[in-house]
C-alpha cells in the first residue's frame, strides 16, 4: 500500500518532465483537458465519478525519499529528482461535479498549471476517472432499470480488491442503496449489508439448522438464502424457523422471474406477506429490467457492475489543448492539437454548459471556446482546486443529489436500455442548430 | 490505503462467522476450493496469477482496533469481534503455482481450516485471483501472438490505480518485458520504461525542438514519438536530430501495418537500420498477430490488457466442498455441494494432476477424488501455507519460468487465437477415456 500515490504514474511522465526541465520548457503554463471521444457502443450518457477520490489523491501527491529512490533506480536524473522533492501542485482544476452526466467531448476535468506540474497528474487522473466513471455509468443504467427498487453492490470478489472499494463508491454515487464491501463502509461511510452464502447452509447438517443458527444470531429480520437444495422447500423451512415476520429470502440461481412468482405465492400462502424477495445471480441492467414485472423487492449486483457491464473503462484521455509560448507566467496561451491521422483532438481551452428547453429538459451539451451564459443554460465546470488548494472535500450525498438532478434533466430516451446515440448532441458553438431528432 | 486487508471483505463473511460462532459450528474443519466453472468464450486456457500477492495479504490479514470499530458500526456482535481480535489464519493452503495454466474445474487454490478462519478469506482470495488471473490469461495470448517480440504493459490509465500495479505484475508473470507503471517497479521490481507523449511535442514550438529536447535529456537511444503531425516527416526529423543511432520510433495512430513498412523503409533509407519501431494504439492479441508480418520490433499494450481483452474477471468461485461433522478436529470430513438448479458444484476434496503423452505434451487435467501418481503425470497442487505459516514468498522470475514451462507443454492448438474449446479436457477419473479429438 502506498502512502503517496505519486508512483501510480507512467514512467514517461517523468522522462517528459526531465527533458522539459533541461530544455527550459517545463514551466510553460499549460491547459490539459480530460474527455471521452465517444461513449461505449449504444450508451446514451456517461456519469463522472471518482472526482472526490482524485482530489484526495492529488492532495497527497508527493515525492518522498522512497519515491525518489525508485526514480533514481528508474534512471531519472538528479536535477529532476531535486525538483520533485519540492513538488506541490500549485495550479487550478475545474471539473464536472461528481455524479454529473457527460457526453462525447465533454471536458469533464480541466487542469491549468505549469506543464511540469500538470503532466505528472495525467496517469492518476485517468486511472481514477476512467475506472470510477465506467462503473458509475453502468450502475446508473441499473438503478434506472430497477425503477426504485433498491440495488445492492456485491461485486468485490470479481475485481481487484482496491478497485472493489472504488466500485462500491461509484455505485453509491448513482443511487445504489448499499454495498457488501466493508472497507467501503469504513472509508466512505457507505451502508454495508450481507447475511449468508451457500457455504453457511452446507456447513450445517440440515438447512433447518443453518436457518435456525442465522436467525438466532441475526434476528428474524435477516435474509435467508433459500436455494441451496430445493427452493420452495427452503422457503417453507425459512418461514417455519423465522416465523411470518422473516425479513427476506434471497434467490441466487434458477429462472429468477418464474421463481420469484412461485416464492411470492408460497410466502403469501404461509402468511409471510411482508417478507421481501431479494435476487442475485449475474444480474445486469437488462436482467434487472426483465424482472420489472416479477415480485422482486431488491437486486444484488456483482460481476456486471464492477466490470462496467461490458465497458470496464470510460475511455477518457488527458490532452494538452493549450500552452504558453514561453515560461513567462504572463505569456499568452496558444491552442495545440495532434494533427496526424487518427485520434484527432480539438485544440484550445473549452467551456462547457448544458442548454435546456422551456420545460427544463436538457437539449444540448455546449463545448465552446467562449463561455455561454443566459437563460436556459447551466455552466458545468465547477472549481475544484485553486492555486493548489483543494476546494472540495468528498461528499457522496451531494454527488448522489447531483446525479439525481442531472439524470432527471435528460430527455426521457436517455434512460432507455436499447442501443442508441448519445442523449444530447455536443455542440461546439451556441449558434449551431440542434441535429434533427 | 489499508494497512490490514481484513476489511476488503464482504459483509456476509462476518455475519456467517457470527452465526456460526453462536451455533457452535464455526470450528468445523472445512475445505474450500477455488475454481472456474468455465473459461471465457473461445479461450483455450487460463493462467493463475496473483498467488504471491494473495499470500502476502493473508499474512497481513488482521483485525485491529480500527477494523473492529468498523465491524461494530456494521452491527457485528461483541463475541464475534472478540474472536476476531485474535484472528490468525492457522490452516493450510495448496494451490497451482503462480504462472501455471488452468482449465475449467481446476482447483487452483484449496484452503483447509476451521470454517471461521477459511470463510473470512473468501472475498480477498477471489478478488486477487479473479483480477490477476484475468489479466494474465489475456496477456499470455498477447505474448504468444507477439512471437518473441517484446511486449510492454502500459494500461495504467485505463484501470483503477491499484489494479494497474497488479495488472503490470500479472503481465510480467506471462512474459511481458516491462511496464510503464512506476509503482510496479518499486513494489515488484518489474522493469519500467517510457519516453514521451504527444503533449511533449505539442509543448514545444516545433517537433524538431521537442525531439532535440528529448535526445538532449535521454540520449540518442531514446524512443521518439513521430506521429504528432506528419509521420514520415517526423521520422526524417527524428533521424536528423538523433542521427542514425536513434534507438526507436513509436507509432501511436493510423494503419500500423502500412505505416510500419513505410517507416521502416524511410529509416533504412536514412541509414537508421538499427532504429527499432515500437507500436501502440489499442492493441490486443488479434492486432498483435495481424502485425506479425510488419517490421515491428515491440508492442505497447494498454486498455485491452488491463481489461482482460473482453474478459475482465476470471470467473473463479470459492466453494465449500467438504466439512467435518463436528468441531472435533478428528471428526471426519463429509463432501458437500449445492444441489438446486443452476451453478452446480461437485462435492468433496479434489486432487489435481496433469497427464502427458510420451512426447511430453499435456493431454488431460485430472481433477480426482484421490491423488494420481505415476509416470506421465505431474501433481499440480503445491503447498503454499502450512499451519498458518506462508511457505512461499513472491518470486516473479520463478512464476515466469512456471508459465513458460506450462505453456510449452500444452498442445499446439492452445496457442491459437481462434475460438475453440479448452486445450485440455478436465477428467474426474484417471480411467476416464480422453474425448475424441
PDB file of C-alpha atoms in Angstrom, chain A residues 270-370:
ATOM      1  CA  UNK A 270     -47.607 -19.044   4.646  1.00  0.00           C
ATOM      2  CA  UNK A 271     -48.697 -15.635   5.890  1.00  0.00           C
ATOM      3  CA  UNK A 272     -45.263 -14.097   5.316  1.00  0.00           C
ATOM      4  CA  UNK A 273     -46.776 -11.321   3.255  1.00  0.00           C
ATOM      5  CA  UNK A 274     -44.211  -8.781   4.407  1.00  0.00           C
ATOM      6  CA  UNK A 275     -41.201 -10.990   3.671  1.00  0.00           C
ATOM      7  CA  UNK A 276     -39.224  -9.462   0.813  1.00  0.00           C
ATOM      8  CA  UNK A 277     -37.594 -11.282  -2.094  1.00  0.00           C
ATOM      9  CA  UNK A 278     -34.050 -10.315  -2.997  1.00  0.00           C
ATOM     10  CA  UNK A 279     -32.495 -11.707  -6.163  1.00  0.00           C
ATOM     11  CA  UNK A 280     -28.858 -12.070  -7.155  1.00  0.00           C
ATOM     12  CA  UNK A 281     -27.023 -14.151  -9.785  1.00  0.00           C
ATOM     13  CA  UNK A 282     -25.258 -12.472 -12.671  1.00  0.00           C
ATOM     14  CA  UNK A 283     -27.635  -9.534 -12.895  1.00  0.00           C
ATOM     15  CA  UNK A 284     -27.059  -6.607 -15.202  1.00  0.00           C
ATOM     16  CA  UNK A 285     -29.300  -3.733 -16.323  1.00  0.00           C
ATOM     17  CA  UNK A 286     -31.089  -5.942 -18.835  1.00  0.00           C
ATOM     18  CA  UNK A 287     -31.749  -8.741 -16.350  1.00  0.00           C
ATOM     19  CA  UNK A 288     -32.990  -6.183 -13.843  1.00  0.00           C
ATOM     20  CA  UNK A 289     -35.352  -4.684 -16.409  1.00  0.00           C
ATOM     21  CA  UNK A 290     -36.589  -8.161 -17.340  1.00  0.00           C
ATOM     22  CA  UNK A 291     -37.632  -8.672 -13.723  1.00  0.00           C
ATOM     23  CA  UNK A 292     -39.699  -5.469 -13.589  1.00  0.00           C
ATOM     24  CA  UNK A 293     -42.971  -7.414 -13.598  1.00  0.00           C
ATOM     25  CA  UNK A 294     -41.751 -10.030 -11.123  1.00  0.00           C
ATOM     26  CA  UNK A 295     -42.461  -9.676  -7.390  1.00  0.00           C
ATOM     27  CA  UNK A 296     -38.883  -8.771  -6.556  1.00  0.00           C
ATOM     28  CA  UNK A 297     -38.031  -6.305  -3.788  1.00  0.00           C
ATOM     29  CA  UNK A 298     -34.309  -5.786  -4.312  1.00  0.00           C
ATOM     30  CA  UNK A 299     -31.393  -6.624  -6.575  1.00  0.00           C
ATOM     31  CA  UNK A 300     -27.879  -7.645  -5.643  1.00  0.00           C
ATOM     32  CA  UNK A 301     -25.491  -6.864  -8.478  1.00  0.00           C
ATOM     33  CA  UNK A 302     -21.920  -8.098  -8.745  1.00  0.00           C
ATOM     34  CA  UNK A 303     -19.803  -9.009 -11.738  1.00  0.00           C
ATOM     35  CA  UNK A 304     -21.518  -6.875 -14.341  1.00  0.00           C
ATOM     36  CA  UNK A 305     -21.410  -3.823 -12.120  1.00  0.00           C
ATOM     37  CA  UNK A 306     -17.722  -3.874 -11.240  1.00  0.00           C
ATOM     38  CA  UNK A 307     -16.771  -4.650 -14.836  1.00  0.00           C
ATOM     39  CA  UNK A 308     -18.816  -1.758 -16.229  1.00  0.00           C
ATOM     40  CA  UNK A 309     -21.351  -4.056 -17.898  1.00  0.00           C
ATOM     41  CA  UNK A 310     -19.220  -4.577 -20.988  1.00  0.00           C
ATOM     42  CA  UNK A 311     -17.371  -1.246 -20.793  1.00  0.00           C
ATOM     43  CA  UNK A 312     -14.799  -1.624 -18.000  1.00  0.00           C
ATOM     44  CA  UNK A 313     -13.068   1.674 -18.745  1.00  0.00           C
ATOM     45  CA  UNK A 314     -14.584   5.024 -19.659  1.00  0.00           C
ATOM     46  CA  UNK A 315     -12.145   5.818 -22.457  1.00  0.00           C
ATOM     47  CA  UNK A 316     -11.207   9.236 -21.130  1.00  0.00           C
ATOM     48  CA  UNK A 317      -7.992  10.864 -22.325  1.00  0.00           C
ATOM     49  CA  UNK A 318      -5.892  13.724 -20.912  1.00  0.00           C
ATOM     50  CA  UNK A 319      -4.846  16.040 -23.696  1.00  0.00           C
ATOM     51  CA  UNK A 320      -2.774  19.204 -23.849  1.00  0.00           C
ATOM     52  CA  UNK A 321      -5.070  21.711 -25.591  1.00  0.00           C
ATOM     53  CA  UNK A 322      -3.220  24.974 -24.948  1.00  0.00           C
ATOM     54  CA  UNK A 323       0.141  26.121 -23.639  1.00  0.00           C
ATOM     55  CA  UNK A 324       2.083  29.345 -23.228  1.00  0.00           C
ATOM     56  CA  UNK A 325       4.614  30.477 -25.789  1.00  0.00           C
ATOM     57  CA  UNK A 326       7.285  30.869 -23.096  1.00  0.00           C
ATOM     58  CA  UNK A 327       7.735  30.209 -19.413  1.00  0.00           C
ATOM     59  CA  UNK A 328       6.797  33.803 -18.601  1.00  0.00           C
ATOM     60  CA  UNK A 329       3.630  33.421 -16.488  1.00  0.00           C
ATOM     61  CA  UNK A 330       2.101  36.268 -18.491  1.00  0.00           C
ATOM     62  CA  UNK A 331       2.849  34.689 -21.864  1.00  0.00           C
ATOM     63  CA  UNK A 332      -0.268  34.068 -23.948  1.00  0.00           C
ATOM     64  CA  UNK A 333      -1.723  30.607 -24.398  1.00  0.00           C
ATOM     65  CA  UNK A 334      -1.819  29.117 -27.876  1.00  0.00           C
ATOM     66  CA  UNK A 335      -4.110  26.233 -28.810  1.00  0.00           C
ATOM     67  CA  UNK A 336      -2.377  22.970 -29.719  1.00  0.00           C
ATOM     68  CA  UNK A 337      -3.592  19.630 -31.065  1.00  0.00           C
ATOM     69  CA  UNK A 338      -2.256  16.454 -32.617  1.00  0.00           C
ATOM     70  CA  UNK A 339      -2.806  16.646 -36.343  1.00  0.00           C
ATOM     71  CA  UNK A 340      -1.889  13.353 -37.996  1.00  0.00           C
ATOM     72  CA  UNK A 341      -4.427  10.684 -38.886  1.00  0.00           C
ATOM     73  CA  UNK A 342      -6.400   9.005 -36.117  1.00  0.00           C
ATOM     74  CA  UNK A 343      -7.328  10.173 -32.642  1.00  0.00           C
ATOM     75  CA  UNK A 344      -7.727  13.852 -33.539  1.00  0.00           C
ATOM     76  CA  UNK A 345      -8.212  16.420 -30.785  1.00  0.00           C
ATOM     77  CA  UNK A 346      -9.638  19.920 -30.878  1.00  0.00           C
ATOM     78  CA  UNK A 347      -7.117  22.457 -29.654  1.00  0.00           C
ATOM     79  CA  UNK A 348      -7.840  25.340 -27.347  1.00  0.00           C
ATOM     80  CA  UNK A 349      -9.429  25.620 -23.971  1.00  0.00           C
ATOM     81  CA  UNK A 350     -13.121  24.822 -23.869  1.00  0.00           C
ATOM     82  CA  UNK A 351     -16.017  25.936 -21.706  1.00  0.00           C
ATOM     83  CA  UNK A 352     -18.896  23.595 -21.028  1.00  0.00           C
ATOM     84  CA  UNK A 353     -22.553  24.306 -20.426  1.00  0.00           C
ATOM     85  CA  UNK A 354     -25.823  22.458 -20.798  1.00  0.00           C
ATOM     86  CA  UNK A 355     -28.741  24.008 -22.619  1.00  0.00           C
ATOM     87  CA  UNK A 356     -32.356  23.398 -21.592  1.00  0.00           C
ATOM     88  CA  UNK A 357     -35.679  23.836 -23.302  1.00  0.00           C
ATOM     89  CA  UNK A 358     -38.545  25.808 -21.770  1.00  0.00           C
ATOM     90  CA  UNK A 359     -39.716  22.708 -19.882  1.00  0.00           C
ATOM     91  CA  UNK A 360     -36.322  22.325 -18.224  1.00  0.00           C
ATOM     92  CA  UNK A 361     -35.253  19.321 -20.259  1.00  0.00           C
ATOM     93  CA  UNK A 362     -31.639  19.293 -21.377  1.00  0.00           C
ATOM     94  CA  UNK A 363     -31.277  19.587 -25.137  1.00  0.00           C
ATOM     95  CA  UNK A 364     -27.565  20.066 -25.852  1.00  0.00           C
ATOM     96  CA  UNK A 365     -24.059  19.950 -24.424  1.00  0.00           C
ATOM     97  CA  UNK A 366     -22.267  23.190 -25.373  1.00  0.00           C
ATOM     98  CA  UNK A 367     -18.496  22.732 -25.538  1.00  0.00           C
ATOM     99  CA  UNK A 368     -17.329  26.072 -26.810  1.00  0.00           C
ATOM    100  CA  UNK A 369     -14.267  28.342 -26.983  1.00  0.00           C
ATOM    101  CA  UNK A 370     -16.061  31.078 -25.005  1.00  0.00           C
TER     102      UNK A 370
END
